[in-house]
Amino acid sequence: MLDTEHFFDNPSDIVESDEVASSLRTIMIRPGVRRRGLLFFTTLLCSVLVIAAGVVVWFWGYPAQRNNPGFWHFSLISMLFWLSVTQGMVAVSAILRLAHASWRYMLNRVADVASLFGFWVFAILPFLVVARGRIYVLGASAHSNNVWRTAGSMLFDSLAIGTAYLAGWMLLYLTSIPDFGALRDKLPADSKKQHFYRRIALSWQGAAKQWRTLRLAEGVMVFGVIVSFVASQTVQGWDFQLASARDWDSSIFAPLYTVGSLLGGLALTALVATATSHAAKLPNLVTSLHYDNLGRFMIGLGLVWFYFRWCDYLTAWYGNIPEEWALQNNRVTAFPILAAVMVIGCFVVPVFGNMFRAIRTSPVGLCTISVCVLIGLAVQRFLDTVPTFAPNYPLSALIPSAATILVFAGLSGMFVLTYLVAARYFPVVSWWGLSKRLSRMHESTLGNGSVDVMLEDPPIWET
Amino acid sequence: MGDMTQKSEDINKDLTRGVLQTTRSWWMCFLFFGTVLAWGTGCFVWQLVHGIDVYGMERPNYWGAPIINFVYWAGVALSGTMISAILRLLHAGWRRSITRMTETLTVCALLVAGLFPIIHLGRNWVFFWLVPYPNERGLWPNYKSPLLWDATAISVYLVSSVLFWYSGLIPDFAVLRDRTTGWRHELYSMLALKWKGSDREWKRLRGVSAILTVMIIPVFVSLHTIVGWDFGMSIVPGWHESIFAPYFVCGALYSGAGAVLVIMCLVRRAYHLEKYILPKHFDNVAKIVMTIGLLWFYFFAGDAWSDWFTEDPTHINWLVYLFGGYKWALITLAFFGMLVPLVTLPFKRLRTSPWAMLAVGVSVNIAMFTERIIVVVPEASRSWLAWGDYTPTWVDVSITIGAFGLFGFLYTLLSKFIPLVSLWEFKEGEVVDAVVTVGNAQVPVTVREEAIG
Amino acid sequence: MDNGTTVLGLFRALDPAAKALKTLQEEERGWRNLLVLSAMPFPEGVLEADKSKSRLTVITVVCALLGIVLGIGLAAGTALLYVIHQGGKPVVSGPPTAIIAYECMMLVALTGVFFRALYEMRLKGWQAKVHDPRISEGMIGIAVRCSTESEAADAEKIFRDLAAADVTRDSGSAQ
Amino acid sequence: MALKARTQEYLKQAGKPADQSGVAASVRTSSDRKWGMVIDLDRCTGCHACEAACSAENNIPVVGAEQCHKGHAHQWIRVERYWEGNYPNVKARFMPILCQQCGNAPCEPVCPVYATYHNPEGLNVMVYNRCVGTRYCGNNCPYEVRMFNWTEPAWETPLDQQLNPDVTVRGKGVMEKCTFCVQRIRRAEEQADADGRDLEPDEFTTACAQACPPKAIVFGDVNDKRWSVNKKREDPRRFTLLEELGTEPSVVYLKALDDEA
């Protein structure tokens, strides 16, 4: 019935095919820093933003805003937002690996590079976490335990977030060793770059034993990434839940934040994948198949996010206990526009927008949906902290000022910079992943129709 | 490629053997479950006559064995749709041979679960007041109450799972219609709705099963969220948690997956389906059990941990009671629900042996039954101003056993009328899968199913 | 009533059946609506003879909206029919009505789609009368409705030289 | 169909202004009265007279020792006893707890058959023959004042003469609770209507208030300032039970004063 002969019969010309080779070529010939062009302009803009944010925080924020909790609260919220979204991207690519999604190879590398944002987090978060007790001093006085219980959660916080990023780095390095090996072989003999890649390629010759250990390592690391991601998001959720209001510990916050960051990660992966395919001028890097599947995944996550949010609201509404209902009411009626933006951004747009195939499969459609999702998630961060303190905080302290928006822009600049720098060292698409996919699936005719036949690859950790 | 008709010839023969020949052991099994069911109904009639106090309930905790059984059986009822709906959405090819038996598991478990809201009432004979029928007094049921959400969710899920099950059965009834004579022929030709197997019919069947797959997943998730909201909506300190809805869904999936393992092993042994249910199926279902087990533990720990860490005075009472009076329930839960699966499931040799998986399935279900006890009883017995206790009486126990009897009775009865492995899905699997020799390895090949809907 | 003859060719393997179907479709003889009978579904486009449009998704959306209206009527309507005030909750309260509307939406949509599919599945006219028990045993049947004798003979010849296991002819008039 | 007509009339008047003098008391839809109660814990000596009076007045079944051991006792008002301090100077605190007729009652929205609802006079009314016995209201009541008829109540021959004709005798499988002696409220209102006058302050009281030796329990119409209950409600010692749950109970307790305070 199925003509199943020609698998793997021409590995050499798969490797030479344009997509695969082009991703390596951009690294090898690495153009000098050209003065004009889109890439150069974005690098310039982002570095200016980052420096400006740094200057504002250190030379104006630290001395002048010492006792204005609103400023520090905002920078902490935007840092936590970027932290959760980057970890979400790494977790999304790990989940796709675990589920053997046939369309994952293009997106894996793009999503894994997000774990490099961890360097910025390690640099900035300790200062904000230490200052947390002081930021929410007003919050603490009203409720006996403030948002971030200085004793317990801070230890869990740094531990969990750290391991999540470490796992991301290891997975990224492991899966790019074959790429470094390929680059080492393709680069001219003893140029400086070639020495660099020979050192980090750790004597990789592509031997069968090496491939098998790489597979096993990748399998173990995928579990590591997912578990540490869930732990890190749970601890952030518990920060809000364990002490947000004296009697109301809505235990839904841990899964709510895990799904929220997955949703954000998915949205950002779509955005970054489109951007890289335009920047690297590889039009068929991200095909409509990828957008279709990304859209479906986003529908699922949007539904689960709304489901958790609805559980939280309904339990408070039905219980009618004043303390809990005041918190929910504060969130929905005190900030009606923000609550509407959050629900529309995180639920209505991704779920109902992605239901139409036309929107889902067009890059423009999916990117607009992703931007709405990210806005919704940022607003959700704000809505979960501000109402808890709205009664005893001057509302003016919680409205974003010009300085805090600059800090947020600085953080986004950091995120873009991570990608621009990483693109010079990691090939945009994992060279070996792509060739693996192309050799395992091909068209074949069955009866009058044509179907594509693919090898069923065994579970990821089975060598 | 070999003669297709010869292969489907003996597929038909194997899979309809269970339907056409009734062996002595089937009768023994049927009568055993019948007696257990009779004992259970007898106890229900005794409770009807004597009143609710035959159970062990008392003032602070008003809910006991009937609600625990209701939540447990509604949980088991989730397994069938999970296996056939979610795995079809994920294009897992190996689901084909076990979809039918798990969907029958869903329908039978749901019929059992539907009975318990009636058994649990104080005045069981007026249960129909929960139904919104227009009556002379102009009274309607109160749709603000979570119990009414329950009644709606159960009936919606019952209707949709029966439709989902029946739409998969029509082609098999057509095959049975062509292979039987006499009253069976009349029955099956009536059930098969004049199915011819034309490609238009196949296309419509695929269309409707695609839509049903996509729509039945929110239905079964909403069934168990509403069962969770029965407790989540009250203001009893232990129950008033916003995590109860997803926690109940995970608990249901966990005990459902365990029940799937049990049914797969028993049906494989009873109808000699060794060629159809391969160790590979046990391996994959065991992996699902492990993942959902970890997810369930995440929710269970999250719920209990958050109460303990905030040391909220009202929430701490039920935890102290759980670790004190109900220590044994917690220990059985920890041993059967966490230790046994986590020790046996990581090993491939154990995962592929059917009898080991039967043991794991049974232990998971024991654990999830105790978990329902832990969720229902300790919180209510440590309410605000009055504390109480709950010791099950013989009527509680016999109602629970009666429920298992009813489930077994229904399942053996249904397995006499429908083939427990869906014929057309298995044949479709034969068409689509193949094995190819690549280098010197035999690698399975499959056609990538086009996306659903 | 058209009194053509139905020629049914039974094949053991998939490829000759596909070839026969392709040749029949390409010959622009007077054959009206071919029919492919099989005991198992084939992937998209493998043995495709039916071109009718399916309106299942439209019906799902329509039934879903009907269900929402039914749900709102059930939850909010019955509360307004006999107003009884209960502690802390308005007579018609939002979240319960939303839950009941969601449940009824699912109920009406699912049942609507199921019965619509049964309705769309029915075969009319001569197609409903073509039946051979051997199809359930795994053979693939291709039936064609010919109005004249020469078409029937040609169809038989096509089936014969593609090594059809059996070619039957049924000249009953379609009711 | 008489019931149908009365319900239509009941519905028609939903919007009418408060003056209901012409309409029979039981059909009145909106009323300016709101029944409340004050219990002075300083006076209460824990003598359980209120429990005896309540059982006599409201046909509460005596279930016997074996059922009480199983926790199926019937007490619409129970005197809780708390101990404070340890042995040498220990002090007993008594607190009669009954249905607080909450303004925002958690037990009402959860009943699936509308067997309990909030009537315009601020009472939490229990409709016995509509109750199906799901017992969700019992679970959801934080004060645990709802009693369930686990078995068919039985009165031996001499005792059944003592049943109060104004109160229905509940069957098996029905939830019951304190109703602020609604039968006495209705009788007093009908008497006042018959005489063509309004209710005088302190004209009648509940069985427990009537039987309490030290007059610790005072019952009356909170909206009408002339009733003595309002004077007691302004007492600085006032507190309500489980206030943080937001159930707005209409029973106000007055704290007991210690001797040395």
CSV table of C-alpha atoms in Angstrom, one decimal, chain A residues 215-429:
chain,number,residue,atom,x,y,z
A,215,ARG,CA,19.6,12.1,22.2
A,216,LEU,CA,19.6,10.7,25.8
A,217,ALA,CA,21.0,14.0,27.2
A,218,GLU,CA,18.4,16.0,25.2
A,219,GLY,CA,15.6,13.8,26.6
A,220,VAL,CA,16.8,14.2,30.2
A,221,MET,CA,17.3,18.0,29.8
A,222,VAL,CA,13.8,18.4,28.3
A,223,PHE,CA,12.3,16.9,31.5
A,224,GLY,CA,14.6,19.1,33.5
A,225,VAL,CA,13.5,22.3,31.7
A,226,ILE,CA,9.8,21.5,32.1
A,227,VAL,CA,10.0,20.6,35.8
A,228,SER,CA,12.2,23.6,36.7
A,229,PHE,CA,9.9,25.9,34.7
A,230,VAL,CA,6.8,24.7,36.5
A,231,ALA,CA,8.7,25.1,39.9
A,232,SER,CA,9.8,28.6,39.0
A,233,GLN,CA,6.3,29.8,37.9
A,234,THR,CA,4.7,28.1,40.9
A,235,VAL,CA,6.9,29.9,43.3
A,236,GLN,CA,6.1,33.2,41.6
A,237,GLY,CA,2.4,32.3,41.8
A,238,TRP,CA,2.7,31.5,45.5
A,239,ASP,CA,4.3,34.8,46.1
A,240,PHE,CA,1.1,36.5,45.2
A,241,GLN,CA,-1.1,33.8,46.7
A,242,LEU,CA,0.4,33.0,50.0
A,243,ALA,CA,0.1,36.5,51.4
A,244,SER,CA,-1.7,38.7,48.9
A,245,ALA,CA,-4.6,39.3,51.3
A,246,ARG,CA,-5.0,38.2,54.9
A,247,ASP,CA,-7.7,35.7,54.5
A,248,TRP,CA,-7.8,35.1,50.8
A,249,ASP,CA,-5.3,32.6,49.6
A,250,SER,CA,-6.6,31.7,46.2
A,251,SER,CA,-4.7,28.6,45.5
A,252,ILE,CA,-5.2,28.9,41.8
A,253,PHE,CA,-2.4,31.4,41.3
A,254,ALA,CA,0.4,28.8,40.8
A,255,PRO,CA,-1.1,27.1,37.8
A,256,LEU,CA,-2.5,30.4,36.5
A,257,TYR,CA,1.0,31.8,36.3
A,258,THR,CA,2.4,28.7,34.7
A,259,VAL,CA,-0.2,28.7,31.9
A,260,GLY,CA,0.1,32.5,31.6
A,261,SER,CA,3.8,32.4,30.9
A,262,LEU,CA,3.4,29.4,28.5
A,263,LEU,CA,0.9,31.5,26.6
A,264,GLY,CA,3.3,34.5,26.6
A,265,GLY,CA,6.2,32.2,25.6
A,266,LEU,CA,4.2,30.9,22.7
A,267,ALA,CA,3.2,34.4,21.5
A,268,LEU,CA,6.8,35.6,21.8
A,269,THR,CA,8.1,32.5,19.9
A,270,ALA,CA,5.7,33.4,17.0
A,271,LEU,CA,6.9,37.0,17.0
A,272,VAL,CA,10.6,36.2,17.2
A,273,ALA,CA,10.4,33.4,14.6
A,274,THR,CA,8.7,35.7,12.1
A,275,ALA,CA,11.3,38.4,12.9
A,276,THR,CA,14.3,36.0,12.4
A,277,SER,CA,12.9,34.6,9.2
A,278,HIS,CA,12.7,38.2,7.8
A,279,ALA,CA,16.0,39.3,9.2
A,280,ALA,CA,17.9,36.2,8.0
A,281,LYS,CA,16.0,36.4,4.7
A,282,LEU,CA,14.9,32.8,4.9
A,283,PRO,CA,11.3,33.1,3.7
A,284,ASN,CA,10.5,29.4,4.0
A,285,LEU,CA,12.0,29.1,7.5
A,286,VAL,CA,8.5,29.5,9.1
A,287,THR,CA,5.8,28.1,6.8
A,288,SER,CA,2.1,28.4,7.2
A,289,LEU,CA,2.1,24.9,8.8
A,290,HIS,CA,4.1,26.3,11.7
A,291,TYR,CA,1.7,29.3,12.1
A,292,ASP,CA,-1.3,26.9,11.9
A,293,ASN,CA,0.0,24.7,14.7
A,294,LEU,CA,1.2,27.7,16.8
A,295,GLY,CA,-2.3,29.1,16.5
A,296,ARG,CA,-4.0,25.9,17.6
A,297,PHE,CA,-1.6,25.6,20.6
A,298,MET,CA,-2.5,29.2,21.4
A,299,ILE,CA,-6.3,28.4,21.4
A,300,GLY,CA,-5.7,25.6,23.9
A,301,LEU,CA,-3.6,27.7,26.2
A,302,GLY,CA,-5.9,30.7,25.9
A,303,LEU,CA,-8.9,28.5,27.0
A,304,VAL,CA,-6.9,27.0,29.9
A,305,TRP,CA,-5.8,30.5,31.1
A,306,PHE,CA,-9.4,31.8,31.0
A,307,TYR,CA,-10.6,28.7,32.8
A,308,PHE,CA,-8.2,29.3,35.7
A,309,ARG,CA,-9.1,33.0,35.8
A,310,TRP,CA,-12.8,32.1,35.8
A,311,CYS,CA,-12.3,29.6,38.7
A,312,ASP,CA,-10.6,32.4,40.8
A,313,TYR,CA,-13.4,34.9,40.1
A,314,LEU,CA,-16.3,32.5,40.5
A,315,THR,CA,-15.1,31.1,43.9
A,316,ALA,CA,-14.7,34.7,45.2
A,317,TRP,CA,-18.1,35.8,43.7
A,318,TYR,CA,-20.0,32.8,45.1
A,319,GLY,CA,-18.4,32.7,48.5
A,320,ASN,CA,-19.4,36.4,49.0
A,321,ILE,CA,-16.9,36.7,51.9
A,322,PRO,CA,-16.2,40.4,52.2
A,323,GLU,CA,-12.4,40.2,52.3
A,324,GLU,CA,-12.2,38.0,49.2
A,325,TRP,CA,-14.9,39.8,47.3
A,326,ALA,CA,-13.3,43.2,48.0
A,327,LEU,CA,-10.1,41.9,46.4
A,328,GLN,CA,-11.8,40.6,43.3
A,329,ASN,CA,-14.1,43.6,43.1
A,330,ASN,CA,-11.1,45.9,43.5
A,331,ARG,CA,-9.5,44.1,40.5
A,332,VAL,CA,-12.5,44.2,38.2
A,333,THR,CA,-14.5,47.3,39.2
A,334,ALA,CA,-11.7,49.5,40.4
A,335,PHE,CA,-9.7,49.0,37.2
A,336,PRO,CA,-12.5,48.1,34.6
A,337,ILE,CA,-10.5,49.0,31.5
A,338,LEU,CA,-7.4,47.1,32.6
A,339,ALA,CA,-9.5,44.0,33.4
A,340,ALA,CA,-11.2,44.2,30.0
A,341,VAL,CA,-7.8,44.6,28.3
A,342,MET,CA,-6.5,41.6,30.2
A,343,VAL,CA,-9.4,39.3,29.3
A,344,ILE,CA,-9.6,40.4,25.7
A,345,GLY,CA,-5.9,40.2,25.2
A,346,CYS,CA,-5.3,36.8,26.8
A,347,PHE,CA,-8.6,35.1,26.0
A,348,VAL,CA,-10.9,36.6,23.3
A,349,VAL,CA,-8.1,37.5,20.8
A,350,PRO,CA,-6.1,34.2,20.9
A,351,VAL,CA,-9.1,31.9,21.2
A,352,PHE,CA,-11.6,33.5,18.8
A,353,GLY,CA,-9.0,35.1,16.6
A,354,ASN,CA,-7.1,31.8,16.0
A,355,MET,CA,-10.3,30.0,15.2
A,356,PHE,CA,-10.3,31.3,11.6
A,357,ARG,CA,-7.8,29.5,9.5
A,358,ALA,CA,-7.2,32.6,7.4
A,359,ILE,CA,-6.0,34.7,10.4
A,360,ARG,CA,-4.1,31.8,12.0
A,361,THR,CA,-2.0,30.9,9.0
A,362,SER,CA,-1.1,34.4,8.0
A,363,PRO,CA,2.1,35.8,9.6
A,364,VAL,CA,0.5,39.2,10.1
A,365,GLY,CA,-2.6,37.7,11.7
A,366,LEU,CA,-0.7,35.6,14.2
A,367,CYS,CA,1.8,38.4,15.1
A,368,THR,CA,-1.0,40.8,15.9
A,369,ILE,CA,-2.7,38.1,18.1
A,370,SER,CA,0.7,37.5,19.8
A,371,VAL,CA,1.1,41.2,20.6
A,372,CYS,CA,-2.3,41.4,22.1
A,373,VAL,CA,-1.6,38.3,24.2
A,374,LEU,CA,1.7,39.9,25.5
A,375,ILE,CA,-0.2,43.1,26.4
A,376,GLY,CA,-2.8,41.1,28.2
A,377,LEU,CA,-0.2,39.2,30.2
A,378,ALA,CA,1.6,42.4,31.2
A,379,VAL,CA,-1.7,43.9,32.4
A,380,GLN,CA,-2.4,40.7,34.3
A,381,ARG,CA,0.8,41.2,36.3
A,382,PHE,CA,-0.2,44.7,37.1
A,383,LEU,CA,-3.8,43.7,38.1
A,384,ASP,CA,-2.7,41.0,40.4
A,385,THR,CA,-0.5,43.2,42.6
A,386,VAL,CA,-2.0,46.7,42.5
A,387,PRO,CA,-5.5,45.9,43.8
A,388,THR,CA,-4.1,44.1,46.8
A,389,PHE,CA,-2.5,47.4,47.9
A,390,ALA,CA,-4.9,49.9,46.3
A,391,PRO,CA,-6.7,50.5,49.6
A,392,ASN,CA,-3.6,51.6,51.4
A,393,TYR,CA,-1.4,52.9,48.5
A,394,PRO,CA,-1.9,56.3,47.0
A,395,LEU,CA,-3.3,55.4,43.5
A,396,SER,CA,-0.8,58.0,42.1
A,397,ALA,CA,2.0,55.7,43.2
A,398,LEU,CA,0.7,52.9,41.1
A,399,ILE,CA,0.0,54.7,37.8
A,400,PRO,CA,2.9,54.2,35.4
A,401,SER,CA,5.1,57.3,35.0
A,402,ALA,CA,7.4,58.2,32.2
A,403,ALA,CA,10.4,56.8,34.1
A,404,THR,CA,8.8,53.4,34.7
A,405,ILE,CA,7.8,53.2,31.0
A,406,LEU,CA,11.4,53.8,30.1
A,407,VAL,CA,12.5,51.0,32.4
A,408,PHE,CA,10.0,48.7,30.7
A,409,ALA,CA,11.4,49.8,27.3
A,410,GLY,CA,14.9,49.2,28.6
A,411,LEU,CA,14.0,45.6,29.6
A,412,SER,CA,12.5,44.9,26.1
A,413,GLY,CA,15.7,46.3,24.6
A,414,MET,CA,17.6,43.9,26.7
A,415,PHE,CA,15.5,41.0,25.3
A,416,VAL,CA,16.1,42.1,21.7
A,417,LEU,CA,19.8,42.6,22.3
A,418,THR,CA,20.1,39.0,23.6
A,419,TYR,CA,18.8,37.8,20.3
A,420,LEU,CA,21.0,40.1,18.2
A,421,VAL,CA,24.1,39.0,20.0
A,422,ALA,CA,23.2,35.3,20.1
A,423,ALA,CA,22.4,35.3,16.3
A,424,ARG,CA,26.2,36.0,15.7
A,425,TYR,CA,27.2,32.8,17.5
A,426,PHE,CA,24.3,30.3,17.4
A,427,PRO,CA,23.0,29.3,13.9
A,428,VAL,CA,19.4,30.6,13.5
A,429,VAL,CA,18.0,27.0,12.8
